[in-house]
Amino acid sequence: MMDLLPLIVLFIAIAIGVPVALAIGMAGMTFFMFAGAMPTELFVQRMIAVTHSFPLLAVPLFVMTGVVMNFAGITSRMMAFAESLTGHWIGGLAQVNVLLSTLLGGVAGSANADAAMQAKVLVPEMNKRGYDTAFSSAVTASSAIISVIIPPSIGLILYGFMSDVSIGRLFLAGIVPGIVLCVSMMALVAFMAKRLNLKPALDVKTTWGQRLVAFRGASLALMVPVGIVGGIRFGFFTPTEAGAMAVVFSIFVGILYGELKPHHFKPIMEQTIQATAIVLLVICMASTFGFFMTWERIPVIVAEAMLALTENPFLLLLMINVLLIIVGMFIEGSASLILLTPILVPVIASVGIDPVHFGIVMVLNLTIAGITPPLGTIMFTTCAVTGISIGAFVRAALPFYALLFTMLLILTFIPAISLWLPNLQFN
């Protein structure tokens, strides 16, 4: 019974509403307090030691890149470019919403950040043009999912760190699935826009000259993901160094545009520190809980239990997908990723599933769970900004749920979609 006490503490703490990071820390501390042969000082040591990781430094750097780009006016230029391409379509602003999420995936790398920004900027404009607020909120939250697998993705960085998988390969693996998700979601929005008789964002189609002007305004920002992936691929810098390069480049672009001012430095640092602290607190606490799981051989036990049920890779992936969706409905995506990656990667590796392919599936799965009730963080973020009720959001999001779960299954059982590009570049 004492061996399971940390797990019991974890589940009870989450059930009564204790913040996930603290719940994980309490569970880890329970192990060190009641394991007789384990000094309690080791709890603090494990918590601090994980922060010495060089790859983990990429998280605050890419967070800062997204914040700087918002202050530098780069985000608005990317929105203007997206609008010039799709604004004349029926339901044009909804299409802009989807396309902007794809473009921002290479900038912010965070679904919550993407959803919050677009909920503030695009949803009020969509409402002015007669869009239903619930539909606008559903499009915003659902399209934000694309940003988690378009490089640089914070989720992919965390998965690579926890599973010891090449972050460069993960970045490349996310490009094609991200594009496929974008195209499929734009097709769904076009279908729904005709049924709802939504108006275009622009009365007339933009000329190629106007699109070229909009592209020039966004071109420097669009070079960020290209430069990151290319630099990692050709060995110019590591993923962590790529984060530093992205920060420097975004500051340079902001100064070049004349929109980044000295007084922006303080709010940029504040927002970066706040966002980073949330992620790193979970990671630090999870390190102590991970020590408990390793000591008690929980990953090995779970692997043996799953493999006892089936060694078929397809059935195993289906089981894991169901597990991830259920867990993701109750625990925030980053926390779930940090907790479950050390447990599940040995399982999939034992049956020959590529860990890079599984990383795309796992990150996408847990992010989809973020727009589902009861505790989806992306859903709550969007609804808090737009003022729509959770019930109305869920009803409007039903077609997007169907699409996202279908795409998850396609990406799960057709690994070539994820692996084609990294295998081509790194073979």
Coordinates of C-alpha atoms in Angstrom, one line a residue:
M1 CA 0.0 0.0 0.0
M2 CA 2.8 2.4 0.9
D3 CA 4.3 1.8 -2.6
L4 CA 1.1 3.3 -4.2
L5 CA 0.8 6.1 -1.7
P6 CA 2.3 8.8 -4.0
L7 CA -0.1 7.8 -6.8
I8 CA -3.1 8.0 -4.4
V9 CA -1.9 11.5 -3.2
L10 CA -1.6 12.6 -6.8
F11 CA -5.1 11.5 -7.8
I12 CA -6.7 12.9 -4.7
A13 CA -4.9 16.3 -5.1
I14 CA -6.0 16.6 -8.7
A15 CA -9.6 15.6 -7.9
I16 CA -10.0 18.3 -5.2
G17 CA -8.6 21.0 -7.5
V18 CA -5.0 21.4 -6.4
P19 CA -2.9 22.9 -9.2
V20 CA -1.3 20.2 -11.2
A21 CA 2.3 21.2 -10.5
L22 CA 1.7 21.3 -6.7
A23 CA -0.2 18.0 -6.9
I24 CA 2.7 16.3 -8.6
G25 CA 5.2 17.8 -6.1
M26 CA 3.1 16.6 -3.2
A27 CA 3.0 13.1 -4.6
G28 CA 6.8 13.2 -5.1
M29 CA 7.4 14.5 -1.6
T30 CA 5.2 11.8 -0.1
F31 CA 7.5 9.2 -1.6
F32 CA 10.7 10.8 -0.1
M33 CA 9.0 11.3 3.3
F34 CA 7.8 7.7 3.7
A35 CA 10.5 5.7 1.8
G36 CA 12.7 4.8 4.8
A37 CA 15.9 4.4 2.8
M38 CA 15.5 7.7 0.9
P39 CA 16.8 11.0 2.4
T40 CA 14.3 13.9 2.1
E41 CA 17.1 16.2 0.9
L42 CA 17.0 14.2 -2.4
F43 CA 13.6 15.7 -3.2
V44 CA 15.1 19.2 -3.5
Q45 CA 18.1 17.8 -5.3
R46 CA 16.0 16.1 -8.0
M47 CA 13.8 19.2 -8.3
I48 CA 16.8 21.5 -9.0
A49 CA 19.0 19.1 -11.0
V50 CA 16.5 19.0 -13.9
T51 CA 16.9 22.7 -14.5
H52 CA 20.5 22.2 -15.5
S53 CA 19.4 20.6 -18.8
F54 CA 20.7 22.5 -21.8
P55 CA 17.9 21.3 -24.2
L56 CA 15.3 22.6 -21.7
L57 CA 16.7 26.1 -22.2
A58 CA 14.9 26.1 -25.6
V59 CA 11.5 26.5 -23.8
P60 CA 11.9 30.1 -22.4
L61 CA 13.7 31.1 -25.6
F62 CA 10.9 30.1 -27.9
V63 CA 8.3 31.5 -25.5
M64 CA 10.2 34.8 -25.6
T65 CA 10.3 34.7 -29.4
G66 CA 6.5 34.6 -29.5
V67 CA 6.1 37.4 -27.0
V68 CA 8.7 39.6 -28.8
M69 CA 6.9 39.1 -32.2
N70 CA 3.6 40.2 -30.7
F71 CA 5.2 43.5 -29.5
A72 CA 7.1 43.9 -32.7
G73 CA 4.0 44.0 -34.8
I74 CA 5.0 40.8 -36.7
T75 CA 1.8 39.0 -35.7
S76 CA -0.4 41.7 -37.3
R77 CA 1.7 41.5 -40.5
M78 CA 1.2 37.8 -40.6
M79 CA -2.5 38.3 -40.2
A80 CA -2.6 40.8 -43.0
F81 CA -0.8 38.2 -45.2
A82 CA -3.2 35.5 -44.3
E83 CA -6.2 37.8 -45.0
S84 CA -4.8 38.7 -48.4
L85 CA -4.8 35.0 -49.4
T86 CA -8.2 33.9 -48.0
G87 CA -10.1 37.0 -47.0
H88 CA -12.2 37.0 -50.1
W89 CA -13.5 33.5 -49.6
I90 CA -16.9 32.8 -48.0
G91 CA -16.3 32.7 -44.3
G92 CA -13.0 34.5 -45.0
L93 CA -12.2 35.5 -41.5
A94 CA -12.6 31.9 -40.3
Q95 CA -10.2 30.9 -43.0
V96 CA -7.8 33.6 -41.9
N97 CA -8.1 32.2 -38.4
V98 CA -7.0 28.7 -39.5
L99 CA -4.2 30.0 -41.8
L100 CA -2.9 32.4 -39.1
S101 CA -2.7 29.5 -36.6
T102 CA -0.5 27.6 -39.0
L103 CA 1.8 30.6 -39.6
L104 CA 2.0 31.3 -35.9
G105 CA 3.0 27.7 -35.2
G106 CA 6.5 28.6 -36.4
V107 CA 6.5 31.6 -34.1
A108 CA 4.9 31.0 -30.7
G109 CA 4.8 27.2 -30.7
S110 CA 2.1 27.3 -28.1
A111 CA -1.6 26.5 -28.6
N112 CA -2.7 28.4 -25.6
A113 CA -0.8 31.5 -26.7
D114 CA -2.2 31.2 -30.2
A115 CA -5.8 30.8 -29.0
A116 CA -5.6 33.7 -26.5
M117 CA -4.2 36.0 -29.1
Q118 CA -6.7 35.2 -31.9
A119 CA -9.6 35.2 -29.4
K120 CA -8.7 38.8 -28.6
V121 CA -7.9 40.0 -32.1
L122 CA -10.0 38.0 -34.6
V123 CA -13.2 36.9 -32.7
P124 CA -14.5 40.5 -32.1
E125 CA -14.0 41.3 -35.8
M126 CA -15.8 38.0 -36.7
N127 CA -18.7 39.0 -34.5
K128 CA -19.0 42.4 -36.2
R129 CA -19.4 40.6 -39.5
G130 CA -22.2 38.4 -38.2
Y131 CA -20.3 35.3 -37.2
D132 CA -21.8 33.4 -34.2
T133 CA -19.5 33.8 -31.2
A134 CA -19.7 30.1 -30.4
F135 CA -18.6 29.2 -33.9
S136 CA -15.8 31.8 -33.9
S137 CA -14.6 30.5 -30.5
A138 CA -14.7 26.9 -31.8
V139 CA -12.6 27.8 -34.9
T140 CA -10.1 29.7 -32.8
A141 CA -9.5 26.9 -30.3
S142 CA -9.5 24.1 -32.8
S143 CA -7.2 25.8 -35.3
A144 CA -4.8 26.6 -32.4
I145 CA -4.0 22.9 -32.2
I146 CA -2.1 23.2 -35.5
S147 CA 0.5 25.3 -33.8
V148 CA 1.7 22.6 -31.5
I149 CA 3.2 20.4 -34.2
I150 CA 4.5 23.1 -36.6
P151 CA 8.1 23.8 -35.5
P152 CA 9.2 25.2 -33.2
S153 CA 6.8 23.5 -30.8
I154 CA 7.3 23.7 -27.1
G155 CA 5.4 20.3 -26.8
L156 CA 7.8 18.6 -29.2
I157 CA 10.8 20.1 -27.2
L158 CA 9.4 18.7 -24.0
Y159 CA 8.7 15.3 -25.5
G160 CA 12.2 15.2 -27.1
F161 CA 13.8 16.1 -23.7
M162 CA 11.8 13.5 -21.7
S163 CA 12.3 10.7 -24.3
D164 CA 15.8 11.5 -25.4
V165 CA 14.7 11.8 -29.0
S166 CA 16.2 14.2 -31.6
I167 CA 14.4 17.5 -31.4
G168 CA 15.6 18.3 -35.0
R169 CA 13.8 15.1 -36.3
L170 CA 10.7 16.0 -34.3
F171 CA 10.6 19.5 -35.8
L172 CA 10.8 18.1 -39.3
A173 CA 8.2 15.4 -38.5
G174 CA 5.7 18.1 -37.5
I175 CA 5.8 20.0 -40.8
V176 CA 3.7 17.7 -43.1
P177 CA 1.1 16.8 -40.4
G178 CA 0.7 20.5 -39.7
I179 CA 0.1 21.3 -43.3
V180 CA -2.4 18.4 -43.6
L181 CA -4.3 19.6 -40.5
C182 CA -4.4 23.1 -41.9
V183 CA -5.8 22.0 -45.3
S184 CA -8.4 19.7 -43.8
M185 CA -9.6 22.3 -41.3
M186 CA -9.8 25.0 -44.0
A187 CA -11.9 22.5 -46.1
L188 CA -14.3 22.0 -43.1
V189 CA -14.5 25.7 -42.5
A190 CA -15.4 26.3 -46.2
F191 CA -18.2 23.6 -45.9
M192 CA -19.6 25.1 -42.7
A193 CA -19.3 28.7 -44.1
K194 CA -21.6 27.8 -47.0
R195 CA -24.1 26.2 -44.7
L196 CA -24.1 29.2 -42.3
N197 CA -24.0 31.7 -45.2
L198 CA -21.0 33.5 -43.7
K199 CA -19.7 36.7 -45.3
P200 CA -16.2 37.1 -46.7
A201 CA -13.7 39.3 -44.9
L202 CA -12.9 41.3 -48.0
D203 CA -15.5 42.5 -50.6
V204 CA -13.2 42.0 -53.5
K205 CA -10.3 39.6 -54.2
T206 CA -6.9 41.0 -53.5
T207 CA -4.6 41.4 -56.4
W208 CA -1.3 39.6 -56.7
G209 CA 0.4 42.9 -56.2
Q210 CA -1.4 43.4 -52.9
R211 CA -0.5 39.9 -51.8
L212 CA 3.1 40.5 -52.6
V213 CA 3.1 43.6 -50.4
A214 CA 1.5 41.6 -47.6
F215 CA 4.0 38.9 -48.1
R216 CA 6.9 41.3 -47.9
G217 CA 5.6 42.5 -44.5
A218 CA 5.4 39.0 -43.2
S219 CA 8.4 37.5 -45.0
L220 CA 10.9 38.1 -42.2
A221 CA 8.7 36.4 -39.7
L222 CA 8.0 33.5 -42.0
M223 CA 11.8 32.9 -42.2
V224 CA 12.0 32.1 -38.5
P225 CA 10.7 28.4 -38.8
V226 CA 12.6 27.9 -42.0
G227 CA 15.8 29.2 -40.4
I228 CA 15.3 27.1 -37.3
V229 CA 14.7 23.8 -39.1
G230 CA 17.4 24.5 -41.7
G231 CA 20.0 25.6 -39.1
I232 CA 19.4 22.4 -37.0
R233 CA 19.4 20.2 -40.1
F234 CA 22.7 21.5 -41.5
G235 CA 24.3 21.6 -38.1
F236 CA 24.7 25.4 -37.7
F237 CA 23.1 25.2 -34.2
T238 CA 21.3 23.0 -31.8
P239 CA 17.6 23.4 -31.0
T240 CA 18.4 25.4 -27.9
E241 CA 20.8 27.7 -29.8
A242 CA 18.0 28.0 -32.5
G243 CA 15.8 29.5 -29.8
A244 CA 18.4 32.1 -29.0
M245 CA 18.8 32.9 -32.7
A246 CA 15.0 33.3 -33.0
V247 CA 14.9 35.8 -30.1
V248 CA 17.8 37.8 -31.6
F249 CA 16.2 37.7 -35.1
S250 CA 12.7 38.7 -33.8
I251 CA 14.2 41.7 -31.9
F252 CA 16.1 42.7 -35.0
V253 CA 13.0 42.6 -37.1
G254 CA 11.0 44.5 -34.5
I255 CA 13.6 47.3 -34.5
L256 CA 13.7 47.2 -38.3
Y257 CA 10.0 47.7 -38.5
G258 CA 10.2 50.5 -36.0
E259 CA 7.6 49.0 -33.6
L260 CA 9.8 47.5 -30.9
K261 CA 10.6 50.2 -28.3
P262 CA 12.8 50.2 -25.2
H263 CA 9.7 50.4 -22.9
H264 CA 8.5 47.1 -24.3
F265 CA 11.4 45.2 -22.6
K266 CA 9.8 45.0 -19.2
P267 CA 6.4 43.5 -20.3
I268 CA 8.2 41.2 -22.7
M269 CA 10.4 39.8 -19.8
E270 CA 7.3 39.7 -17.5
Q271 CA 5.2 37.6 -19.9
T272 CA 8.2 35.3 -20.8
I273 CA 9.0 34.7 -17.1
Q274 CA 5.3 34.0 -16.2
A275 CA 4.8 31.5 -19.1
T276 CA 8.1 29.8 -18.5
A277 CA 7.7 29.5 -14.8
I278 CA 4.4 27.5 -15.2
V279 CA 6.1 25.0 -17.5
L280 CA 9.3 24.7 -15.5
L281 CA 7.5 24.3 -12.2
V282 CA 5.7 21.3 -13.6
I283 CA 9.0 19.9 -15.0
C284 CA 10.7 20.3 -11.6
M285 CA 8.0 18.6 -9.7
A286 CA 7.6 15.9 -12.3
S287 CA 11.4 15.1 -11.9
T288 CA 10.8 14.1 -8.3
F289 CA 7.7 12.1 -9.2
G290 CA 9.7 10.5 -12.1
F291 CA 12.3 9.3 -9.6
F292 CA 9.5 7.6 -7.6
M293 CA 8.2 5.9 -10.8
T294 CA 11.7 4.7 -11.8
W295 CA 12.4 3.4 -8.2
E296 CA 9.2 1.5 -8.1
R297 CA 9.6 0.3 -11.8
I298 CA 6.3 1.7 -12.8
P299 CA 7.2 2.2 -16.5
V300 CA 8.4 -1.4 -16.7
I301 CA 5.2 -2.7 -15.0
V302 CA 2.9 -0.6 -17.3
A303 CA 4.9 -1.7 -20.3
E304 CA 4.6 -5.4 -19.3
A305 CA 0.8 -5.0 -18.6
M306 CA 0.1 -3.4 -22.0
L307 CA 2.2 -5.9 -23.9
A308 CA 0.4 -8.7 -22.0
L309 CA -2.8 -7.4 -23.6
T310 CA -1.4 -7.1 -27.1
E311 CA 1.9 -6.8 -28.9
N312 CA 0.1 -5.6 -32.1
P313 CA 1.5 -2.1 -32.8
F314 CA -1.8 -0.8 -34.2
L315 CA -3.9 -2.1 -31.3
L316 CA -1.3 -0.7 -28.9
L317 CA -1.4 2.7 -30.5
L318 CA -5.2 2.7 -30.3
M319 CA -5.1 1.8 -26.6
I320 CA -2.6 4.5 -25.9
N321 CA -4.6 7.1 -27.8
V322 CA -7.7 6.4 -25.7
L323 CA -5.6 6.6 -22.6
L324 CA -4.1 9.9 -23.6
I325 CA -7.4 11.5 -24.5
I326 CA -8.9 10.5 -21.1
V327 CA -5.8 11.8 -19.2
G328 CA -5.7 15.0 -21.3
M329 CA -9.3 15.8 -20.4
F330 CA -8.3 16.2 -16.8
I331 CA -4.6 17.2 -16.8
E332 CA -3.0 20.0 -18.7
G333 CA -1.2 18.9 -21.8
S334 CA 2.4 19.8 -20.8
A335 CA 2.0 18.1 -17.4
S336 CA 0.5 15.0 -19.0
L337 CA 3.3 14.9 -21.6
I338 CA 6.0 15.2 -18.9
L339 CA 4.4 12.5 -16.7
L340 CA 3.5 10.0 -19.4
T341 CA 6.4 10.2 -21.8
P342 CA 8.9 8.2 -19.7
I343 CA 6.1 5.5 -19.2
L344 CA 4.9 5.1 -22.7
V345 CA 8.1 5.5 -24.8
P346 CA 9.6 2.2 -23.6
V347 CA 6.2 0.5 -24.4
I348 CA 6.1 1.7 -28.0
A349 CA 9.8 1.1 -28.5
S350 CA 9.4 -2.5 -27.5
V351 CA 7.1 -3.2 -30.5
G352 CA 9.1 -1.2 -33.0
I353 CA 7.1 2.0 -33.2
D354 CA 9.2 4.9 -34.2
P355 CA 9.5 7.3 -31.2
V356 CA 9.5 10.3 -33.5
H357 CA 6.2 9.3 -35.1
F358 CA 4.8 8.6 -31.6
G359 CA 5.9 12.0 -30.4
I360 CA 3.8 13.7 -33.1
V361 CA 0.8 11.5 -32.2
M362 CA 1.2 12.1 -28.4
V363 CA 1.6 15.8 -28.6
L364 CA -1.3 16.2 -31.0
N365 CA -3.5 13.9 -28.9
L366 CA -2.9 15.7 -25.7
T367 CA -3.5 19.1 -27.4
I368 CA -6.8 17.9 -28.9
A369 CA -7.8 16.9 -25.3
G370 CA -7.1 20.6 -24.4
I371 CA -10.3 21.7 -26.2
T372 CA -12.5 19.0 -24.7
P373 CA -14.5 19.2 -21.4
P374 CA -14.3 19.0 -18.5
L375 CA -10.9 20.7 -18.0
G376 CA -9.5 21.5 -21.5
T377 CA -7.1 24.5 -21.0
I378 CA -7.4 25.8 -24.6
M379 CA -11.2 25.6 -24.3
F380 CA -11.2 27.6 -21.0
T381 CA -8.7 30.1 -22.4
T382 CA -10.8 30.8 -25.5
C383 CA -14.1 30.9 -23.6
A384 CA -12.7 33.2 -21.0
V385 CA -11.6 35.7 -23.6
T386 CA -14.7 35.5 -25.8
G387 CA -17.2 35.3 -23.0
I388 CA -19.0 32.2 -24.4
S389 CA -20.3 29.4 -22.2
I390 CA -18.6 26.0 -22.2
G391 CA -21.9 24.3 -23.3
A392 CA -22.3 26.6 -26.4
F393 CA -18.6 26.1 -27.2
V394 CA -18.9 22.3 -27.1
R395 CA -22.0 22.3 -29.4
A396 CA -20.3 24.6 -31.9
A397 CA -17.1 22.5 -31.8
L398 CA -18.7 19.1 -32.5
P399 CA -17.7 19.1 -36.3
F400 CA -14.2 20.1 -35.3
Y401 CA -14.0 17.3 -32.8
A402 CA -15.0 14.8 -35.5
L403 CA -12.3 16.2 -37.9
L404 CA -9.5 16.3 -35.3
F405 CA -10.1 12.8 -34.0
T406 CA -10.3 11.5 -37.6
M407 CA -7.0 13.3 -38.4
L408 CA -5.4 11.9 -35.2
L409 CA -6.3 8.3 -36.3
I410 CA -4.9 9.0 -39.8
L411 CA -1.6 10.3 -38.4
T412 CA -1.5 7.4 -35.9
F413 CA -1.9 4.6 -38.5
I414 CA 0.0 6.2 -41.4
P415 CA 3.4 7.0 -39.9
A416 CA 4.8 7.9 -43.3
I417 CA 3.0 11.3 -43.0
S418 CA 5.2 12.2 -40.1
L419 CA 8.3 10.3 -40.9
W420 CA 8.7 11.0 -44.6
L421 CA 10.5 14.4 -44.2
P422 CA 12.8 13.5 -41.3
N423 CA 13.8 10.2 -43.0
L424 CA 14.5 12.1 -46.2
Q425 CA 16.7 14.7 -44.5
F426 CA 18.4 12.6 -41.9
N427 CA 18.7 9.2 -43.6

